[in-house]
Amino acid sequence: MSAALRISLIYLLLASAWIWLSDAFAHLLPIPAEWAADVQTLKGQLFVVLTGLLLFWLIRKEERRQRELRTELRQTRARLEHFVDVSPAVIYVFEVQDAHPRLRLSYLSANIERLTGFSATHFFQHPSTAADRLHPDDQARVRAHLRRAASEGTELSLQYRWLHRDGRYRWIEDRATLNRNPLTGKTELVGNWRDISQAKQDELLLQAAEERWRFAIDGSEIGLWDWNVPDNTVFFSTRWKTMLGHDESEIGNELSEWSSRIHPDDLPAVQADVQTLLNTPEAQYSNEHRVRCKNGNYIWILDRGKVVERNDRGEAVRVIGTHTDLSTLKQREAALDLHAGMFMNSLEGILICGPDQRIESVNNTFTDITGYTAEEAIGHPPSFLSSGRHDADFYRQMWQQITQTGRWQGEIWNRRKSGEVYIEWLTINVDHAPDGSVRHYYAIFSDISERKANEEKIRHISQHDTLTNLPNQSVLRDRLGLALAHAQRTQKPLAVLFMDLDRFKIINDSLGPTAADALLVEVAHRLTQTVRHQDTVSRQGGDEFTLLLPEVDAADAAHVAQKLLKCFADPFFVSGQQLVVTPSIGIAVYPADGHEVDTLLQASDMAMYRAKSDGGNTFRFHTADMHQRVSKTLRLENDLRKALRQGELLLHFQPQVSFTSGRVVGCEALVRWQHPESGLMPPAEFIPVAEDSGLIVPIGEWVLYTATRQCRDWQLAGLQDLVMAVNVSTVQFRQEDFAQTVKHALTAANLPPRFLEIEITESVMADNPERAIRTIRQLHDLGVQLSIDDFGTGYSSFSYLKRFKIHKLKIDQSFVRDLNTDSNSASISQAIISMAHSLELSVIAEGVETPEQAHWLATHQCDEAQGYLYARPLPADQFEAWLTSPTSTAAMLQPGR
């Protein structure tokens, strides 16, 4: 009933009641007749007022009720819209049009934007969006279902992929039914969309997991059983049955199908383990036993199980487990036991390494040979056995062959735990995996120390003299042949000494062969103690000995012969008697005396007979002139040693002149020898002998101490600015304590270091450049000046020169001599001057003998000069007198103008 009808009926009812009641009430009142009209009027007015109020109240109440209904309706609509908006399902309505059903979107809930990325307005403006964004593989199926649902009225239930606005497909579940709208009477397809992407993904993952599980169970070597304990029924997988040789249908699901197949000897242990599993919470069952197959044979299986479900009383309800066929494994174990027995009891040591080359297993013989137990060896690389006798190149070649061929075999020295070094015969093989990678390294070895020792004894006996244990003649000839080949390649000398004992036959006849043999043993001992380790001392038989001295020239051979004569000077004590024995020594030198083994041996033999014919207890060379030359050198060496002791050496001094000032700025100390018989000897005659004999070091120290002391004496005499230059030999400079020697000389003379100039040659860099540079720096730190003598004639390396703490370069006299006649000499000299000045070094020229040479040097800005043009080397007193001579000063100034 509408509000207007309801109000009208109420009004009609109340108005009628008022008229009837008011008229009845008016008749009951004693109202005069003349008031009747007024009463009617008043009654009408009251009617109007009362009915107006009544109408106002009714309308107001109805309005309030309508407002409440509208509010409730809005709340209900808002609640419904909220529910729809937060709902995962999107509600849609399509109107079905035409006989051939066409769908027109008439309603779409606002939460469509969350599902698709598009607003509801978009779908109304672009009706084809819903169909266009279907996955191509799903479009035909979705359209067919929509047509069927619209035409036949069947319920629509679909899952398909729809392209979200973000570019990714989402899985949609679409459910709809066909209805008739009660308000419009139109047929509508009403449904909802839900995003089931996560559920679909979970479903696909679960499906994949199930497929993998089924594939793993069906395709693996493991049989599965599932035991329902209360029913005593068991599910057996296909693999469980085929493992025993049965088809799918040949085995039922009774528990007896399992227990009756267990080997009778194994059944009690299996039943005990199963009872423990059923009665013990969290227990797991594992048992290896034999099971009967269809053909009656037994196979070994590993049976494992676990209770996965218990009832409220803790009783096992469900147990699942697996069968694993151990037949192949058992066969392998048997084979491994056999191989392990062979491995552990092999007479050869065996070790196995992994691909990381660390030991994984060793046998008992390994321990017997090396002394290391398995526990001590496993985990270590085999290199912990290394003896240290092989260099890195040996192991590099070994591993190169292993890598290339997969095998290496040979002799190798290793060290036992006790520290003893032994030799073994080692074979290494590589085990490769099918893909070519290394799986293991197998090493088999045997101790061949005893065999090698026996072989060495036999070889030693065949190559050595049984009495003296010296190499015999065949070994000497072999070594001499090798030494000659080396000497020919390197252009170095060698010497062969043939020695025979004087009057040995008398000793043998008088004292007997036993004493003679004892004497020969003592002689052999003294000979080996006298020579170097690289020399060979050989006994040729009887009392004859031959010595091979590689890289020894005639002079050195004479020194060795002298040492041998000296070692025979002391008597021999043999059989309680004191014997004095002297040798006769013959010397042959390659290449002067021959180029062949036999030629040199014969030459030394002949030289020995010359020594013996000259009375013995001496040595002789094969040729007389060589003997004469060597004898002269030896005499000179001996005289030089005596000269050092008796003070026969002296110094001469040659002035060094400055082209800039014309003054004498220094002098060079030059050693001379006042020989008692030969007179004054220049350095060229005795310095080479001093260098060969090692006397150059004490001579150089004498020069250094004498020169510094003389310089200090001149300073005290008034010559304040004179610098003393001392030429140092290469041998002396290479002494480790050379810088300390210079320091001590300066201290002893009380000479300031700046007045000493050490002259060195470029050759000091050739042997050990770093040590030479270190010594130069030490001298520089002392404050001593340094110059390079004979610059340009030797080891001219600018890479080292720039690292020197050098003050001066000296141009060699060979360049100065040809300055005015040879353009090359002039160019080299000019280059030396320019280079020195660019390095902030001064330059001095030696051997200046003519005014033209001095003029050229001065013109090209050479700083200093020395030579005969100014003065010859002079003794100290004459040098001091020359300095004060006015004619000498004029002579110095003239050439430089």
XYZ file of N, CA, C and O in Angstrom, residues 155-252:
392
model
N 24.871 -24.091 -17.445
C 25.747 -23.348 -16.525
C 27.150 -23.266 -17.118
O 27.670 -24.239 -17.661
N 27.745 -22.083 -16.992
C 29.089 -21.853 -17.531
C 30.119 -21.990 -16.399
O 29.976 -21.371 -15.348
N 31.111 -22.825 -16.630
C 32.205 -22.979 -15.664
C 33.495 -23.204 -16.454
O 33.674 -24.257 -17.061
N 34.348 -22.182 -16.447
C 35.554 -22.199 -17.282
C 36.773 -21.710 -16.496
O 36.640 -20.902 -15.563
N 37.931 -22.186 -16.927
C 39.212 -21.633 -16.482
C 40.017 -21.302 -17.718
O 40.189 -22.161 -18.597
N 40.518 -20.074 -17.802
C 41.265 -19.664 -18.969
C 42.237 -18.546 -18.573
O 42.192 -18.032 -17.443
N 43.091 -18.207 -19.522
C 44.106 -17.176 -19.280
C 43.686 -15.865 -19.932
O 43.207 -15.854 -21.069
N 43.887 -14.786 -19.154
C 43.483 -13.465 -19.627
C 44.643 -12.506 -19.409
O 45.278 -12.501 -18.358
N 44.921 -11.674 -20.429
C 46.093 -10.779 -20.401
C 45.805 -9.549 -19.565
O 44.989 -8.705 -19.934
N 46.473 -9.470 -18.414
C 46.335 -8.305 -17.533
C 46.959 -7.076 -18.188
O 47.764 -7.181 -19.113
N 46.573 -5.947 -17.694
C 47.109 -4.705 -18.268
C 48.629 -4.601 -18.078
O 49.309 -3.928 -18.848
N 49.175 -5.297 -17.054
C 50.630 -5.238 -16.810
C 51.424 -6.114 -17.769
O 52.638 -6.210 -17.679
N 50.718 -6.792 -18.714
C 51.396 -7.585 -19.725
C 51.571 -9.053 -19.374
O 52.159 -9.796 -20.149
N 51.089 -9.472 -18.215
C 51.200 -10.869 -17.816
C 49.824 -11.538 -17.833
O 48.811 -10.912 -17.498
N 49.824 -12.794 -18.200
C 48.572 -13.548 -18.223
C 48.217 -14.003 -16.811
O 49.077 -14.422 -16.044
N 46.923 -13.881 -16.500
C 46.386 -14.369 -15.230
C 45.374 -15.481 -15.526
O 44.650 -15.432 -16.513
N 45.380 -16.464 -14.634
C 44.362 -17.518 -14.751
C 43.063 -17.024 -14.126
O 43.042 -16.514 -13.002
N 41.934 -17.148 -14.901
C 40.601 -16.681 -14.472
C 39.672 -17.885 -14.373
O 39.640 -18.739 -15.264
N 38.939 -17.923 -13.267
C 37.835 -18.898 -13.166
C 36.532 -18.152 -13.412
O 36.221 -17.166 -12.726
N 35.787 -18.580 -14.392
C 34.549 -17.892 -14.836
C 33.363 -18.836 -14.618
O 33.302 -19.923 -15.204
N 32.435 -18.396 -13.772
C 31.209 -19.166 -13.525
C 30.006 -18.265 -13.796
O 29.974 -17.111 -13.335
N 29.001 -18.775 -14.528
C 27.815 -17.953 -14.866
C 26.610 -18.850 -15.097
O 26.749 -20.037 -15.447
N 25.422 -18.282 -14.921
C 24.148 -18.974 -15.208
C 23.248 -18.023 -15.973
O 23.377 -16.797 -15.879
N 22.308 -18.578 -16.722
C 21.353 -17.804 -17.516
C 20.086 -17.558 -16.672
O 19.506 -18.513 -16.128
N 19.665 -16.303 -16.525
C 18.499 -15.924 -15.713
C 17.650 -14.905 -16.489
O 18.140 -14.245 -17.422
N 16.405 -14.769 -15.999
C 15.522 -13.734 -16.560
C 15.373 -12.641 -15.518
O 15.028 -12.894 -14.365
N 15.596 -11.376 -15.937
C 15.496 -10.238 -15.030
C 14.034 -10.010 -14.697
O 13.204 -9.762 -15.582
N 13.608 -10.064 -13.416
C 12.190 -9.896 -13.058
C 11.667 -8.491 -13.310
O 10.462 -8.291 -13.436
N 12.603 -7.538 -13.361
C 12.149 -6.163 -13.571
C 11.975 -5.845 -15.043
O 10.976 -5.212 -15.436
N 12.972 -6.317 -15.847
C 12.931 -5.966 -17.267
C 12.387 -7.093 -18.109
O 11.973 -6.875 -19.256
N 12.412 -8.291 -17.534
C 11.955 -9.437 -18.295
C 12.972 -9.920 -19.318
O 12.687 -10.838 -20.094
N 14.156 -9.338 -19.321
C 15.163 -9.733 -20.299
C 15.997 -10.899 -19.775
O 16.196 -11.058 -18.559
N 16.512 -11.688 -20.733
C 17.385 -12.817 -20.376
C 18.809 -12.283 -20.162
O 19.355 -11.539 -20.999
N 19.390 -12.673 -19.045
C 20.720 -12.179 -18.684
C 21.634 -13.349 -18.318
O 21.185 -14.344 -17.741
N 22.906 -13.183 -18.688
C 23.950 -14.127 -18.263
C 24.686 -13.480 -17.098
O 25.424 -12.502 -17.254
N 24.417 -14.019 -15.895
C 24.963 -13.437 -14.666
C 26.076 -14.367 -14.160
O 25.849 -15.576 -14.038
N 27.222 -13.756 -13.898
C 28.334 -14.610 -13.456
C 29.401 -13.846 -12.687
O 29.225 -12.674 -12.339
N 30.477 -14.519 -12.418
C 31.589 -13.885 -11.703
C 32.929 -14.428 -12.227
O 33.017 -15.572 -12.679
N 33.913 -13.517 -12.151
C 35.294 -13.860 -12.484
C 36.115 -13.897 -11.200
O 35.980 -13.025 -10.342
N 37.026 -14.863 -11.115
C 37.941 -14.939 -9.975
C 39.351 -15.191 -10.492
O 39.557 -16.018 -11.384
N 40.333 -14.455 -9.900
C 41.755 -14.646 -10.252
C 42.273 -15.858 -9.486
O 42.392 -15.837 -8.255
N 42.554 -16.928 -10.213
C 43.036 -18.168 -9.570
C 44.477 -18.462 -9.985
O 44.903 -19.620 -9.986
N 45.238 -17.384 -10.323
C 46.610 -17.587 -10.808
C 47.469 -18.314 -9.779
O 48.178 -19.281 -10.093
N 47.423 -17.863 -8.498
C 48.235 -18.493 -7.472
C 47.830 -19.931 -7.250
O 48.660 -20.840 -7.153
N 46.488 -20.146 -7.195
C 46.011 -21.516 -7.015
C 46.395 -22.397 -8.191
O 46.754 -23.563 -8.032
N 46.297 -21.798 -9.413
C 46.662 -22.557 -10.598
C 48.148 -22.904 -10.577
O 48.547 -24.028 -10.918
N 48.970 -21.917 -10.165
C 50.412 -22.168 -10.079
C 50.701 -23.261 -9.055
O 51.507 -24.160 -9.305
N 50.013 -23.163 -7.896
C 50.200 -24.204 -6.875
C 49.754 -25.551 -7.410
O 50.385 -26.581 -7.148
N 48.653 -25.538 -8.147
C 48.144 -26.783 -8.719
C 49.130 -27.388 -9.708
O 49.400 -28.597 -9.697
N 49.698 -26.502 -10.569
C 50.670 -26.993 -11.548
C 51.932 -27.518 -10.858
O 52.497 -28.533 -11.260
N 52.379 -26.771 -9.799
C 53.555 -27.230 -9.061
C 53.288 -28.563 -8.389
O 54.142 -29.461 -8.388
N 52.073 -28.671 -7.786
C 51.717 -29.929 -7.146
C 51.632 -31.052 -8.165
O 52.102 -32.176 -7.917
N 51.054 -30.732 -9.316
C 50.947 -31.735 -10.371
C 52.328 -32.179 -10.848
O 52.582 -33.370 -11.038
N 53.235 -31.164 -11.018
C 54.594 -31.507 -11.442
C 55.304 -32.340 -10.375
O 56.032 -33.289 -10.677
N 55.073 -31.945 -9.089
C 55.696 -32.707 -8.013
C 55.191 -34.134 -7.978
O 55.947 -35.082 -7.783
N 53.875 -34.266 -8.168
C 53.303 -35.609 -8.189
C 53.845 -36.417 -9.362
O 54.155 -37.606 -9.227
N 53.981 -35.750 -10.506
C 54.518 -36.454 -11.673
C 55.957 -36.879 -11.420
O 56.371 -37.996 -11.762
N 56.742 -35.956 -10.828
C 58.126 -36.304 -10.523
C 58.194 -37.453 -9.521
O 59.014 -38.353 -9.623
N 57.301 -37.369 -8.497
C 57.287 -38.423 -7.490
C 56.949 -39.764 -8.122
O 57.594 -40.770 -7.859
N 55.896 -39.751 -8.969
C 55.507 -40.997 -9.621
C 56.615 -41.491 -10.559
O 56.906 -42.690 -10.621
N 57.242 -40.532 -11.255
C 58.330 -40.923 -12.158
C 59.500 -41.502 -11.360
O 60.108 -42.500 -11.742
N 59.789 -40.834 -10.225
C 60.901 -41.312 -9.395
C 60.609 -42.703 -8.847
O 61.483 -43.578 -8.824
N 59.364 -42.917 -8.374
C 59.010 -44.224 -7.812
C 59.001 -45.295 -8.891
O 59.580 -46.371 -8.744
N 58.322 -44.960 -10.014
C 58.184 -45.971 -11.068
C 59.504 -46.208 -11.798
O 59.755 -47.318 -12.287
N 60.322 -45.176 -11.938
C 61.541 -45.313 -12.725
C 62.770 -45.660 -11.915
O 63.819 -45.953 -12.483
N 62.655 -45.576 -10.576
C 63.833 -45.850 -9.760
C 63.989 -47.346 -9.546
O 63.144 -48.156 -9.912
N 65.086 -47.679 -8.890
C 65.350 -49.066 -8.541
C 64.778 -49.411 -7.179
O 65.083 -50.462 -6.618
N 63.966 -48.522 -6.635
C 63.437 -48.711 -5.282
C 61.986 -49.170 -5.367
O 61.166 -48.589 -6.089
N 61.665 -50.219 -4.631
C 60.289 -50.691 -4.534
C 59.610 -50.088 -3.315
O 60.205 -49.979 -2.241
N 58.332 -49.687 -3.448
C 57.597 -49.014 -2.376
C 56.537 -49.945 -1.817
O 55.845 -50.630 -2.575
N 56.393 -49.982 -0.489
C 55.284 -50.692 0.149
C 54.629 -49.799 1.176
O 55.270 -48.959 1.802
N 53.299 -49.971 1.318
C 52.479 -49.146 2.217
C 51.593 -50.110 3.004
O 50.662 -50.724 2.459
N 51.858 -50.235 4.317
C 51.233 -51.274 5.165
C 50.141 -50.644 6.017
O 50.404 -49.755 6.817
N 48.890 -51.116 5.831
C 47.775 -50.766 6.720
C 47.775 -51.787 7.839
O 47.337 -52.930 7.675
N 48.250 -51.382 9.007
C 48.507 -52.330 10.094
C 47.237 -52.982 10.614
O 47.188 -54.218 10.770
N 46.149 -52.227 10.904
C 44.954 -52.893 11.439
C 44.381 -53.936 10.476
O 43.871 -54.980 10.910
N 44.424 -53.658 9.175
C 43.851 -54.588 8.197
C 44.840 -55.637 7.731
O 44.460 -56.571 6.994
N 46.138 -55.465 8.096
C 47.174 -56.389 7.619
C 47.197 -56.485 6.095
O 47.396 -57.550 5.517
N 46.961 -55.349 5.451
C 47.061 -55.287 3.995
C 48.211 -54.381 3.624
O 48.531 -53.424 4.329
N 48.832 -54.707 2.498
C 50.012 -53.965 2.059
C 49.848 -53.609 0.581
O 49.491 -54.483 -0.240
N 50.133 -52.338 0.269
C 50.227 -51.935 -1.138
C 51.671 -52.111 -1.585
O 52.606 -51.641 -0.932
N 51.860 -52.820 -2.703
C 53.192 -53.028 -3.266
C 53.270 -52.298 -4.597
O 52.386 -52.470 -5.460
N 54.322 -51.487 -4.785
C 54.483 -50.778 -6.058
C 54.902 -51.749 -7.154
O 55.315 -52.890 -6.886
N 54.778 -51.267 -8.381
C 55.140 -52.108 -9.526
C 56.602 -52.539 -9.447
O 56.941 -53.699 -9.714
N 57.464 -51.609 -9.068
C 58.882 -51.933 -8.984
C 59.147 -52.989 -7.919
O 60.000 -53.853 -8.083
N 58.382 -52.967 -6.813
C 58.555 -53.957 -5.745
C 58.306 -55.356 -6.305
O 59.003 -56.303 -5.973
N 57.305 -55.442 -7.166
C 56.945 -56.750 -7.716
C 57.944 -57.191 -8.786
O 58.389 -58.336 -8.806
N 58.295 -56.253 -9.689
C 59.218 -56.638 -10.763
C 60.611 -56.943 -10.225
O 61.376 -57.680 -10.845
N 60.938 -56.357 -9.078
C 62.225 -56.647 -8.458
C 62.348 -58.138 -8.136
O 63.445 -58.713 -8.177
N 61.183 -58.771 -7.837
C 61.168 -60.193 -7.508
C 60.805 -61.051 -8.708
O 60.612 -62.262 -8.580
N 60.686 -60.411 -9.886
C 60.413 -61.158 -11.108
C 58.943 -61.410 -11.368
O 58.605 -62.232 -12.236
N 58.021 -60.723 -10.655
C 56.584 -60.930 -10.808
C 55.968 -59.833 -11.658
O 56.478 -58.700 -11.708
N 54.831 -60.155 -12.286
C 54.037 -59.166 -12.988
C 53.153 -58.423 -11.992
O 53.039 -58.802 -10.815
N 52.473 -57.390 -12.479
C 51.642 -56.531 -11.639
C 50.550 -57.323 -10.919
O 50.252 -57.080 -9.753
N 49.947 -58.314 -11.600
C 48.772 -59.016 -11.058
C 49.131 -60.283 -10.291
O 48.236 -60.985 -9.800
N 50.392 -60.611 -10.174
C 50.758 -61.907 -9.599
C 50.924 -61.876 -8.086
O 51.075 -62.914 -7.461
N 50.922 -60.693 -7.502
C 51.096 -60.594 -6.056
C 49.932 -59.797 -5.485
O 49.614 -58.701 -5.973
N 49.285 -60.368 -4.448
C 48.161 -59.691 -3.806
C 48.645 -58.669 -2.801
O 49.826 -58.297 -2.758
